[in-house]
Amino acid sequence: MIEVLLVRTSLSRLAPRLASRPAAATLLAIAVAAVGLGPAASPAAAATIPAGAGSYSDSRPAGTSGPTTNTGAPVTPKLTAAARDEPVPTNDWWSSLAYQRYGDNPYSTPMYGHPLTYQAKASGLEVGYPTTPAIVGDGRQYEYAHKADLTVGLSGLNSPDTKADAWSDWTVTPYWADGSRTFRATIGHGMPFVYAKGSGGDARITTASAPTVFSDQGNVLGITVAGHHYALFAPTGSDWNVSGTAITAGLGSKDYFSLAVLPSTDALATYRKYAFSFVTGSQVAWQSTGGTVKATYSLTTEAKEGAERGTLQALYRHQWLHTTDALTPYTYVSPRGTMKVRESATFTTSQRNNGVVPALPAAGGVDKARLTGYLNEVANASDPFSGASDTYWTGKALGRLAQLVPVADQIGETATRDKLLGLMKGRLQEWFTAGGASEFSYDKDWKTLTGYPASYGSDTELNDHHFHYSYYVYAAAIIAQYDQAWAADSAWGTMIKHLIRDTANPSRTDSAYPFLRGFDVYAGHSWASGHQGFAAGNNQESSSESINLSAGLVLWGAATGDTALRDLGSFLLTTESEAITQYWFDASQQVFPASFGHDTVGMVWGSGGAYSTWWTANPEEIHGINVLPVTGGSLHLAREKAAIKRNIAEMERENGGPAQEWRDLLWEFESLSDPAAAKAKWDGVNGNYTPEQGESKAHTYHWITTLNTVGAPDMTVSGDLPTSAVFSKDGTRTYTAHNHGSTARTVTFSDGKSLSVPARSTATSTGPGGPGPEEPGEPPTGNTFRLKSGGVLTTATTDPAGADTIASADGVNRDGTPYRPTVYEVKKVNGKVASGVATAFRLRVDAGTKVGLAPQVRVSYDLTGDGTFDRAETFRYFATDPVNGWEEYTQASGTRAVTGSLGELRNGTVRLEVWNALGSGTSQVQTGTDAAVLKIPYV
């Protein structure tokens, strides 16, 4: 990826106009333009397809392109006959199977399923399990790059290409055929297994180096390759034969075999149980009720042998943080942090709904006259769209105006409100009418709707549709709030629904568009590249523009009475919010490698993350690209206020001072954690700055001043209406909700507060509650930490009580040596050694009715945060009783071993590990309570 970063930099010099482009255009599209390659051949004359009062074309405008290879040649989906008529889910983790971006690669680029990685070749499927990160690109990128441990296929297989044969929500089945042999392999997110079917040859595994066999049971073979453990499963009666790096097994009358990556060699017996329970599909179901969003993730299976229909699946961090379903002690390494294994075909997550509001509530601190002046600057501009002509920049301009409509309404400037609405309607109607200078065109091969003029590869690479169209959906939702007739299907609503179906289609049976094109339900976020044609997998830069689409769905669904779309928006937003928190901002500091020197990334890749953007190395834009646009859908960012403060601090360090270019966006971001600091920065400039192109002084002033008055969002409380929010300051909570419905309703909040909201109105009230002067999520510094589920040591005392599982010792004496420990960490700790004080802890543990278990603790200190622990204190184990109920384990048990010396902590790391030293069962350790505490000897 070093080469990618260098080329990206050189291209930004060639095209300085890209410096203001905040979206994930792909590098190759820019490269093609830079060397002057022409478009693909023009299509036939277009026909106009009516859609309510609007219309779209069934062919592209003359002189434009649809999807192409990197050399500009037209390309159609690479599918088997069985899948040929199915809508292709481009913008996925595996899309290169179906979208051949490079003429000399008819197979795939690396695909990151996690924990496994894959790449299709002529001889079959490469499989890898990268466990060691590399820091590349001058320290700006970390990656767990694909490297094949083995290739799975059939003896003699030499296919001219690989096609997509079948897919479901997070699995895919590629297909190979060479005239004599056929081969399929089902793979997916969170799947430690590869399920293979073939004909015309023996099962064949080719390893990257000579394997070490640790178990040979005939049709079940355990091997170690490159330090990674795999199990190979052939049909009963078959026998694996090892010859150098070639491992083969005859299939007899059968056509199936499987392999699995093992978390440890002793897991073989557990994984063998599910070797022939083949996954045939995956599906998520969501529900949003009473302020809570629940999602159930299910795999369907087929028993190839016996009756076992269960399976094993690895949960990402954003999933296991929010499930109460039982997990095994098995874990995997991934670019998204630790993955935890569940022994079941299904699991459910539950999260507090992150509300979306059309605008922040009315607040007394806002100067109406000043705000009116700023509104007039926008409404009376000679060109409120700033010359925008393509889908992206038109969308940005629509978003800018949409944010001001409810603000103008709030202060009684109804004439300005209506003028802004008129501007938005006029521009949307131009785009929603085929045959003009701007239109949408449907591609029947790729089953997608593309706006022309296009931009940043939205046409030739199918990039960024969810970014571009998010602004159209959001703007239409604001219009619908004030003019329901405009949003009716018979008017302009049908065209908005086409954009929604193209980007976030909730239907799996729609023949015109794929299910959730860009949103990866298992990864928890969207992908931006249509073809996924990179060594690092797919990528997403502007996670906040993906959130903008979800927020638009909430508001559009609420305004039009489509509760199913509203709830889809809540599911997408709440899910992606946690993914952003963990994978873009590393809020718990448990995801990024210790050797990666950044607290945030501008881009997430399948292989890792990068402190960069596609067009600039400017720190303001690296940090700001995952903030814009700031809307009532941005409140979710306030869940992790300490992470916001770290983010702003890093930006200012990297920038050499406060933001200048995107200062307004970053002030608004900062106001979600520290409104007073943001207000001071606004006041210091006093309106003398140039707004970011999707922002306005009116919106920024209203946003910062309002939050300074009512306080930052209080994300510990949610309402039972998705269009509600809570703010808190100095012990007072402000509750707000917008009721799009035609009758009054009462909104009930999770802290017991009720708010009566008239029809088609916003209501606001206040009440006692919430944190004091110190905002939530910004705990005091100190030397006492609580264990928090998710592997975190925190000084916060407001986290919910819970319990984590301590893995079994598997009947082996593990005294003194951590074995599959449950780990808790805190990073960037500073302090000086306190004289005469020792490490102390208080834990509650429970073995249930299991006999002979003994939890043990080790506390380690990395004094400088360089990844090397300078001091380790191992305490004597605590023998639990076989009676249900918590028992207390403290440092009073005494130390068993101490290595190294304590010293001053300078951005250091403190780690607590707990494991079972004895026994054959799992136990539990309490989290989030005053009996889940570590106190370090520092001041």
JSON list of N, CA and C in Angstrom, two decimals, residues 703-765:
[
{"chain": "A", "resi": 703, "resn": "TRP", "atom": "N", "xyz": [-25.86, 25.72, 15.49]},
{"chain": "A", "resi": 703, "resn": "TRP", "atom": "CA", "xyz": [-25.43, 24.45, 16.09]},
{"chain": "A", "resi": 703, "resn": "TRP", "atom": "C", "xyz": [-24.60, 24.68, 17.36]},
{"chain": "A", "resi": 704, "resn": "ILE", "atom": "N", "xyz": [-23.55, 25.48, 17.22]},
{"chain": "A", "resi": 704, "resn": "ILE", "atom": "CA", "xyz": [-22.63, 25.68, 18.34]},
{"chain": "A", "resi": 704, "resn": "ILE", "atom": "C", "xyz": [-23.30, 26.44, 19.47]},
{"chain": "A", "resi": 705, "resn": "THR", "atom": "N", "xyz": [-24.06, 27.47, 19.14]},
{"chain": "A", "resi": 705, "resn": "THR", "atom": "CA", "xyz": [-24.71, 28.28, 20.17]},
{"chain": "A", "resi": 705, "resn": "THR", "atom": "C", "xyz": [-25.78, 27.47, 20.91]},
{"chain": "A", "resi": 706, "resn": "THR", "atom": "N", "xyz": [-26.51, 26.67, 20.18]},
{"chain": "A", "resi": 706, "resn": "THR", "atom": "CA", "xyz": [-27.54, 25.85, 20.82]},
{"chain": "A", "resi": 706, "resn": "THR", "atom": "C", "xyz": [-26.93, 24.85, 21.79]},
{"chain": "A", "resi": 707, "resn": "LEU", "atom": "N", "xyz": [-25.88, 24.14, 21.36]},
{"chain": "A", "resi": 707, "resn": "LEU", "atom": "CA", "xyz": [-25.26, 23.16, 22.24]},
{"chain": "A", "resi": 707, "resn": "LEU", "atom": "C", "xyz": [-24.58, 23.82, 23.44]},
{"chain": "A", "resi": 708, "resn": "ASN", "atom": "N", "xyz": [-24.06, 25.01, 23.24]},
{"chain": "A", "resi": 708, "resn": "ASN", "atom": "CA", "xyz": [-23.49, 25.73, 24.38]},
{"chain": "A", "resi": 708, "resn": "ASN", "atom": "C", "xyz": [-24.56, 26.08, 25.41]},
{"chain": "A", "resi": 709, "resn": "THR", "atom": "N", "xyz": [-25.80, 26.22, 24.95]},
{"chain": "A", "resi": 709, "resn": "THR", "atom": "CA", "xyz": [-26.90, 26.56, 25.85]},
{"chain": "A", "resi": 709, "resn": "THR", "atom": "C", "xyz": [-27.49, 25.33, 26.52]},
{"chain": "A", "resi": 710, "resn": "VAL", "atom": "N", "xyz": [-27.77, 24.28, 25.75]},
{"chain": "A", "resi": 710, "resn": "VAL", "atom": "CA", "xyz": [-28.46, 23.11, 26.31]},
{"chain": "A", "resi": 710, "resn": "VAL", "atom": "C", "xyz": [-27.52, 21.99, 26.72]},
{"chain": "A", "resi": 711, "resn": "GLY", "atom": "N", "xyz": [-26.26, 22.07, 26.29]},
{"chain": "A", "resi": 711, "resn": "GLY", "atom": "CA", "xyz": [-25.30, 21.03, 26.62]},
{"chain": "A", "resi": 711, "resn": "GLY", "atom": "C", "xyz": [-25.14, 20.02, 25.50]},
{"chain": "A", "resi": 712, "resn": "ALA", "atom": "N", "xyz": [-24.13, 19.20, 25.64]},
{"chain": "A", "resi": 712, "resn": "ALA", "atom": "CA", "xyz": [-23.85, 18.17, 24.63]},
{"chain": "A", "resi": 712, "resn": "ALA", "atom": "C", "xyz": [-24.93, 17.09, 24.68]},
{"chain": "A", "resi": 713, "resn": "PRO", "atom": "N", "xyz": [-25.09, 16.34, 23.60]},
{"chain": "A", "resi": 713, "resn": "PRO", "atom": "CA", "xyz": [-26.07, 15.24, 23.61]},
{"chain": "A", "resi": 713, "resn": "PRO", "atom": "C", "xyz": [-25.79, 14.25, 24.75]},
{"chain": "A", "resi": 714, "resn": "ASP", "atom": "N", "xyz": [-26.84, 13.86, 25.42]},
{"chain": "A", "resi": 714, "resn": "ASP", "atom": "CA", "xyz": [-26.76, 12.88, 26.50]},
{"chain": "A", "resi": 714, "resn": "ASP", "atom": "C", "xyz": [-27.17, 11.53, 25.93]},
{"chain": "A", "resi": 715, "resn": "MET", "atom": "N", "xyz": [-26.19, 10.73, 25.55]},
{"chain": "A", "resi": 715, "resn": "MET", "atom": "CA", "xyz": [-26.47, 9.47, 24.86]},
{"chain": "A", "resi": 715, "resn": "MET", "atom": "C", "xyz": [-26.78, 8.33, 25.81]},
{"chain": "A", "resi": 716, "resn": "THR", "atom": "N", "xyz": [-26.87, 8.63, 27.10]},
{"chain": "A", "resi": 716, "resn": "THR", "atom": "CA", "xyz": [-27.27, 7.59, 28.06]},
{"chain": "A", "resi": 716, "resn": "THR", "atom": "C", "xyz": [-28.78, 7.45, 28.12]},
{"chain": "A", "resi": 717, "resn": "VAL", "atom": "N", "xyz": [-29.52, 8.37, 27.46]},
{"chain": "A", "resi": 717, "resn": "VAL", "atom": "CA", "xyz": [-30.97, 8.35, 27.48]},
{"chain": "A", "resi": 717, "resn": "VAL", "atom": "C", "xyz": [-31.47, 8.33, 26.04]},
{"chain": "A", "resi": 718, "resn": "SER", "atom": "N", "xyz": [-32.51, 7.56, 25.78]},
{"chain": "A", "resi": 718, "resn": "SER", "atom": "CA", "xyz": [-33.12, 7.54, 24.45]},
{"chain": "A", "resi": 718, "resn": "SER", "atom": "C", "xyz": [-34.63, 7.62, 24.57]},
{"chain": "A", "resi": 719, "resn": "GLY", "atom": "N", "xyz": [-35.27, 8.10, 23.50]},
{"chain": "A", "resi": 719, "resn": "GLY", "atom": "CA", "xyz": [-36.72, 8.17, 23.46]},
{"chain": "A", "resi": 719, "resn": "GLY", "atom": "C", "xyz": [-37.30, 7.03, 22.65]},
{"chain": "A", "resi": 720, "resn": "ASP", "atom": "N", "xyz": [-38.59, 6.77, 22.85]},
{"chain": "A", "resi": 720, "resn": "ASP", "atom": "CA", "xyz": [-39.23, 5.69, 22.10]},
{"chain": "A", "resi": 720, "resn": "ASP", "atom": "C", "xyz": [-39.71, 6.14, 20.72]},
{"chain": "A", "resi": 721, "resn": "LEU", "atom": "N", "xyz": [-39.33, 7.34, 20.31]},
{"chain": "A", "resi": 721, "resn": "LEU", "atom": "CA", "xyz": [-39.57, 7.84, 18.96]},
{"chain": "A", "resi": 721, "resn": "LEU", "atom": "C", "xyz": [-38.21, 8.08, 18.34]},
{"chain": "A", "resi": 722, "resn": "PRO", "atom": "N", "xyz": [-37.93, 7.54, 17.15]},
{"chain": "A", "resi": 722, "resn": "PRO", "atom": "CA", "xyz": [-36.60, 7.70, 16.56]},
{"chain": "A", "resi": 722, "resn": "PRO", "atom": "C", "xyz": [-36.20, 9.15, 16.29]},
{"chain": "A", "resi": 723, "resn": "THR", "atom": "N", "xyz": [-37.19, 10.05, 16.20]},
{"chain": "A", "resi": 723, "resn": "THR", "atom": "CA", "xyz": [-36.88, 11.46, 15.95]},
{"chain": "A", "resi": 723, "resn": "THR", "atom": "C", "xyz": [-36.92, 12.24, 17.27]},
{"chain": "A", "resi": 724, "resn": "SER", "atom": "N", "xyz": [-36.10, 11.82, 18.21]},
{"chain": "A", "resi": 724, "resn": "SER", "atom": "CA", "xyz": [-36.01, 12.47, 19.51]},
{"chain": "A", "resi": 724, "resn": "SER", "atom": "C", "xyz": [-34.57, 12.47, 19.98]},
{"chain": "A", "resi": 725, "resn": "ALA", "atom": "N", "xyz": [-34.24, 13.33, 20.92]},
{"chain": "A", "resi": 725, "resn": "ALA", "atom": "CA", "xyz": [-32.88, 13.43, 21.43]},
{"chain": "A", "resi": 725, "resn": "ALA", "atom": "C", "xyz": [-32.91, 14.09, 22.81]},
{"chain": "A", "resi": 726, "resn": "VAL", "atom": "N", "xyz": [-31.80, 13.92, 23.54]},
{"chain": "A", "resi": 726, "resn": "VAL", "atom": "CA", "xyz": [-31.66, 14.48, 24.88]},
{"chain": "A", "resi": 726, "resn": "VAL", "atom": "C", "xyz": [-30.30, 15.15, 24.99]},
{"chain": "A", "resi": 727, "resn": "PHE", "atom": "N", "xyz": [-30.26, 16.28, 25.67]},
{"chain": "A", "resi": 727, "resn": "PHE", "atom": "CA", "xyz": [-29.03, 17.03, 25.90]},
{"chain": "A", "resi": 727, "resn": "PHE", "atom": "C", "xyz": [-28.92, 17.31, 27.39]},
{"chain": "A", "resi": 728, "resn": "SER", "atom": "N", "xyz": [-27.73, 17.51, 27.88]},
{"chain": "A", "resi": 728, "resn": "SER", "atom": "CA", "xyz": [-27.61, 17.78, 29.31]},
{"chain": "A", "resi": 728, "resn": "SER", "atom": "C", "xyz": [-26.48, 18.76, 29.60]},
{"chain": "A", "resi": 729, "resn": "LYS", "atom": "N", "xyz": [-26.73, 19.58, 30.62]},
{"chain": "A", "resi": 729, "resn": "LYS", "atom": "CA", "xyz": [-25.74, 20.56, 31.05]},
{"chain": "A", "resi": 729, "resn": "LYS", "atom": "C", "xyz": [-26.00, 20.90, 32.51]},
{"chain": "A", "resi": 730, "resn": "ASP", "atom": "N", "xyz": [-24.95, 20.80, 33.31]},
{"chain": "A", "resi": 730, "resn": "ASP", "atom": "CA", "xyz": [-25.01, 21.19, 34.72]},
{"chain": "A", "resi": 730, "resn": "ASP", "atom": "C", "xyz": [-26.19, 20.57, 35.46]},
{"chain": "A", "resi": 731, "resn": "GLY", "atom": "N", "xyz": [-26.45, 19.29, 35.21]},
{"chain": "A", "resi": 731, "resn": "GLY", "atom": "CA", "xyz": [-27.50, 18.59, 35.94]},
{"chain": "A", "resi": 731, "resn": "GLY", "atom": "C", "xyz": [-28.90, 18.79, 35.41]},
{"chain": "A", "resi": 732, "resn": "THR", "atom": "N", "xyz": [-29.04, 19.47, 34.26]},
{"chain": "A", "resi": 732, "resn": "THR", "atom": "CA", "xyz": [-30.36, 19.67, 33.65]},
{"chain": "A", "resi": 732, "resn": "THR", "atom": "C", "xyz": [-30.38, 19.02, 32.27]},
{"chain": "A", "resi": 733, "resn": "ARG", "atom": "N", "xyz": [-31.41, 18.23, 32.05]},
{"chain": "A", "resi": 733, "resn": "ARG", "atom": "CA", "xyz": [-31.58, 17.61, 30.74]},
{"chain": "A", "resi": 733, "resn": "ARG", "atom": "C", "xyz": [-32.60, 18.39, 29.92]},
{"chain": "A", "resi": 734, "resn": "THR", "atom": "N", "xyz": [-32.32, 18.52, 28.62]},
{"chain": "A", "resi": 734, "resn": "THR", "atom": "CA", "xyz": [-33.27, 19.09, 27.67]},
{"chain": "A", "resi": 734, "resn": "THR", "atom": "C", "xyz": [-33.73, 17.98, 26.74]},
{"chain": "A", "resi": 735, "resn": "TYR", "atom": "N", "xyz": [-35.04, 17.80, 26.67]},
{"chain": "A", "resi": 735, "resn": "TYR", "atom": "CA", "xyz": [-35.64, 16.73, 25.86]},
{"chain": "A", "resi": 735, "resn": "TYR", "atom": "C", "xyz": [-36.30, 17.37, 24.65]},
{"chain": "A", "resi": 736, "resn": "THR", "atom": "N", "xyz": [-36.08, 16.77, 23.48]},
{"chain": "A", "resi": 736, "resn": "THR", "atom": "CA", "xyz": [-36.73, 17.29, 22.28]},
{"chain": "A", "resi": 736, "resn": "THR", "atom": "C", "xyz": [-37.18, 16.13, 21.41]},
{"chain": "A", "resi": 737, "resn": "ALA", "atom": "N", "xyz": [-38.26, 16.35, 20.67]},
{"chain": "A", "resi": 737, "resn": "ALA", "atom": "CA", "xyz": [-38.76, 15.34, 19.74]},
{"chain": "A", "resi": 737, "resn": "ALA", "atom": "C", "xyz": [-39.56, 16.03, 18.65]},
{"chain": "A", "resi": 738, "resn": "HIS", "atom": "N", "xyz": [-39.51, 15.47, 17.45]},
{"chain": "A", "resi": 738, "resn": "HIS", "atom": "CA", "xyz": [-40.36, 15.96, 16.37]},
{"chain": "A", "resi": 738, "resn": "HIS", "atom": "C", "xyz": [-41.35, 14.88, 16.00]},
{"chain": "A", "resi": 739, "resn": "ASN", "atom": "N", "xyz": [-42.62, 15.25, 15.97]},
{"chain": "A", "resi": 739, "resn": "ASN", "atom": "CA", "xyz": [-43.70, 14.35, 15.62]},
{"chain": "A", "resi": 739, "resn": "ASN", "atom": "C", "xyz": [-44.14, 14.65, 14.20]},
{"chain": "A", "resi": 740, "resn": "HIS", "atom": "N", "xyz": [-43.80, 13.76, 13.25]},
{"chain": "A", "resi": 740, "resn": "HIS", "atom": "CA", "xyz": [-44.21, 13.95, 11.87]},
{"chain": "A", "resi": 740, "resn": "HIS", "atom": "C", "xyz": [-45.65, 13.53, 11.62]},
{"chain": "A", "resi": 741, "resn": "GLY", "atom": "N", "xyz": [-46.27, 12.88, 12.61]},
{"chain": "A", "resi": 741, "resn": "GLY", "atom": "CA", "xyz": [-47.60, 12.32, 12.41]},
{"chain": "A", "resi": 741, "resn": "GLY", "atom": "C", "xyz": [-48.71, 13.35, 12.44]},
{"chain": "A", "resi": 742, "resn": "SER", "atom": "N", "xyz": [-49.91, 12.89, 12.10]},
{"chain": "A", "resi": 742, "resn": "SER", "atom": "CA", "xyz": [-51.07, 13.79, 11.99]},
{"chain": "A", "resi": 742, "resn": "SER", "atom": "C", "xyz": [-51.84, 13.91, 13.30]},
{"chain": "A", "resi": 743, "resn": "THR", "atom": "N", "xyz": [-51.43, 13.20, 14.35]},
{"chain": "A", "resi": 743, "resn": "THR", "atom": "CA", "xyz": [-52.07, 13.32, 15.67]},
{"chain": "A", "resi": 743, "resn": "THR", "atom": "C", "xyz": [-51.00, 13.49, 16.73]},
{"chain": "A", "resi": 744, "resn": "ALA", "atom": "N", "xyz": [-51.38, 14.12, 17.83]},
{"chain": "A", "resi": 744, "resn": "ALA", "atom": "CA", "xyz": [-50.44, 14.32, 18.92]},
{"chain": "A", "resi": 744, "resn": "ALA", "atom": "C", "xyz": [-50.01, 12.98, 19.51]},
{"chain": "A", "resi": 745, "resn": "ARG", "atom": "N", "xyz": [-48.82, 12.94, 20.09]},
{"chain": "A", "resi": 745, "resn": "ARG", "atom": "CA", "xyz": [-48.36, 11.72, 20.73]},
{"chain": "A", "resi": 745, "resn": "ARG", "atom": "C", "xyz": [-47.45, 12.06, 21.90]},
{"chain": "A", "resi": 746, "resn": "THR", "atom": "N", "xyz": [-47.30, 11.11, 22.79]},
{"chain": "A", "resi": 746, "resn": "THR", "atom": "CA", "xyz": [-46.42, 11.26, 23.94]},
{"chain": "A", "resi": 746, "resn": "THR", "atom": "C", "xyz": [-45.16, 10.44, 23.69]},
{"chain": "A", "resi": 747, "resn": "VAL", "atom": "N", "xyz": [-44.01, 11.07, 23.85]},
{"chain": "A", "resi": 747, "resn": "VAL", "atom": "CA", "xyz": [-42.72, 10.39, 23.72]},
{"chain": "A", "resi": 747, "resn": "VAL", "atom": "C", "xyz": [-42.22, 10.08, 25.13]},
{"chain": "A", "resi": 748, "resn": "THR", "atom": "N", "xyz": [-41.87, 8.83, 25.37]},
{"chain": "A", "resi": 748, "resn": "THR", "atom": "CA", "xyz": [-41.36, 8.40, 26.66]},
{"chain": "A", "resi": 748, "resn": "THR", "atom": "C", "xyz": [-39.87, 8.11, 26.54]},
{"chain": "A", "resi": 749, "resn": "PHE", "atom": "N", "xyz": [-39.10, 8.68, 27.46]},
{"chain": "A", "resi": 749, "resn": "PHE", "atom": "CA", "xyz": [-37.66, 8.52, 27.44]},
{"chain": "A", "resi": 749, "resn": "PHE", "atom": "C", "xyz": [-37.24, 7.46, 28.44]},
{"chain": "A", "resi": 750, "resn": "SER", "atom": "N", "xyz": [-36.04, 6.89, 28.24]},
{"chain": "A", "resi": 750, "resn": "SER", "atom": "CA", "xyz": [-35.60, 5.76, 29.04]},
{"chain": "A", "resi": 750, "resn": "SER", "atom": "C", "xyz": [-35.33, 6.12, 30.50]},
{"chain": "A", "resi": 751, "resn": "ASP", "atom": "N", "xyz": [-35.24, 7.41, 30.82]},
{"chain": "A", "resi": 751, "resn": "ASP", "atom": "CA", "xyz": [-35.09, 7.81, 32.23]},
{"chain": "A", "resi": 751, "resn": "ASP", "atom": "C", "xyz": [-36.44, 8.09, 32.89]},
{"chain": "A", "resi": 752, "resn": "GLY", "atom": "N", "xyz": [-37.54, 7.80, 32.18]},
{"chain": "A", "resi": 752, "resn": "GLY", "atom": "CA", "xyz": [-38.88, 7.99, 32.74]},
{"chain": "A", "resi": 752, "resn": "GLY", "atom": "C", "xyz": [-39.56, 9.28, 32.35]},
{"chain": "A", "resi": 753, "resn": "LYS", "atom": "N", "xyz": [-38.85, 10.21, 31.74]},
{"chain": "A", "resi": 753, "resn": "LYS", "atom": "CA", "xyz": [-39.43, 11.48, 31.34]},
{"chain": "A", "resi": 753, "resn": "LYS", "atom": "C", "xyz": [-40.42, 11.27, 30.19]},
{"chain": "A", "resi": 754, "resn": "SER", "atom": "N", "xyz": [-41.54, 12.00, 30.21]},
{"chain": "A", "resi": 754, "resn": "SER", "atom": "CA", "xyz": [-42.52, 11.98, 29.12]},
{"chain": "A", "resi": 754, "resn": "SER", "atom": "C", "xyz": [-42.64, 13.37, 28.52]},
{"chain": "A", "resi": 755, "resn": "LEU", "atom": "N", "xyz": [-42.86, 13.41, 27.21]},
{"chain": "A", "resi": 755, "resn": "LEU", "atom": "CA", "xyz": [-42.96, 14.66, 26.49]},
{"chain": "A", "resi": 755, "resn": "LEU", "atom": "C", "xyz": [-44.13, 14.58, 25.52]},
{"chain": "A", "resi": 756, "resn": "SER", "atom": "N", "xyz": [-45.09, 15.49, 25.65]},
{"chain": "A", "resi": 756, "resn": "SER", "atom": "CA", "xyz": [-46.23, 15.54, 24.76]},
{"chain": "A", "resi": 756, "resn": "SER", "atom": "C", "xyz": [-45.88, 16.38, 23.53]},
{"chain": "A", "resi": 757, "resn": "VAL", "atom": "N", "xyz": [-46.06, 15.81, 22.34]},
{"chain": "A", "resi": 757, "resn": "VAL", "atom": "CA", "xyz": [-45.65, 16.49, 21.11]},
{"chain": "A", "resi": 757, "resn": "VAL", "atom": "C", "xyz": [-46.86, 16.62, 20.19]},
{"chain": "A", "resi": 758, "resn": "PRO", "atom": "N", "xyz": [-47.29, 17.84, 19.88]},
{"chain": "A", "resi": 758, "resn": "PRO", "atom": "CA", "xyz": [-48.43, 18.02, 18.96]},
{"chain": "A", "resi": 758, "resn": "PRO", "atom": "C", "xyz": [-48.12, 17.46, 17.58]},
{"chain": "A", "resi": 759, "resn": "ALA", "atom": "N", "xyz": [-49.18, 17.28, 16.79]},
{"chain": "A", "resi": 759, "resn": "ALA", "atom": "CA", "xyz": [-49.03, 16.77, 15.43]},
{"chain": "A", "resi": 759, "resn": "ALA", "atom": "C", "xyz": [-48.16, 17.71, 14.60]},
{"chain": "A", "resi": 760, "resn": "ARG", "atom": "N", "xyz": [-47.30, 17.12, 13.78]},
{"chain": "A", "resi": 760, "resn": "ARG", "atom": "CA", "xyz": [-46.44, 17.85, 12.84]},
{"chain": "A", "resi": 760, "resn": "ARG", "atom": "C", "xyz": [-45.71, 19.01, 13.51]},
{"chain": "A", "resi": 761, "resn": "SER", "atom": "N", "xyz": [-45.15, 18.72, 14.67]},
{"chain": "A", "resi": 761, "resn": "SER", "atom": "CA", "xyz": [-44.50, 19.78, 15.45]},
{"chain": "A", "resi": 761, "resn": "SER", "atom": "C", "xyz": [-43.30, 19.22, 16.20]},
{"chain": "A", "resi": 762, "resn": "THR", "atom": "N", "xyz": [-42.48, 20.16, 16.68]},
{"chain": "A", "resi": 762, "resn": "THR", "atom": "CA", "xyz": [-41.38, 19.85, 17.58]},
{"chain": "A", "resi": 762, "resn": "THR", "atom": "C", "xyz": [-41.74, 20.34, 18.97]},
{"chain": "A", "resi": 763, "resn": "ALA", "atom": "N", "xyz": [-41.45, 19.55, 19.98]},
{"chain": "A", "resi": 763, "resn": "ALA", "atom": "CA", "xyz": [-41.66, 19.96, 21.36]},
{"chain": "A", "resi": 763, "resn": "ALA", "atom": "C", "xyz": [-40.36, 19.81, 22.13]},
{"chain": "A", "resi": 764, "resn": "THR", "atom": "N", "xyz": [-40.18, 20.65, 23.13]},
{"chain": "A", "resi": 764, "resn": "THR", "atom": "CA", "xyz": [-38.98, 20.64, 23.96]},
{"chain": "A", "resi": 764, "resn": "THR", "atom": "C", "xyz": [-39.37, 20.90, 25.40]},
{"chain": "A", "resi": 765, "resn": "SER", "atom": "N", "xyz": [-38.71, 20.21, 26.32]},
{"chain": "A", "resi": 765, "resn": "SER", "atom": "CA", "xyz": [-38.89, 20.50, 27.74]},
{"chain": "A", "resi": 765, "resn": "SER", "atom": "C", "xyz": [-37.61, 20.16, 28.48]}
]
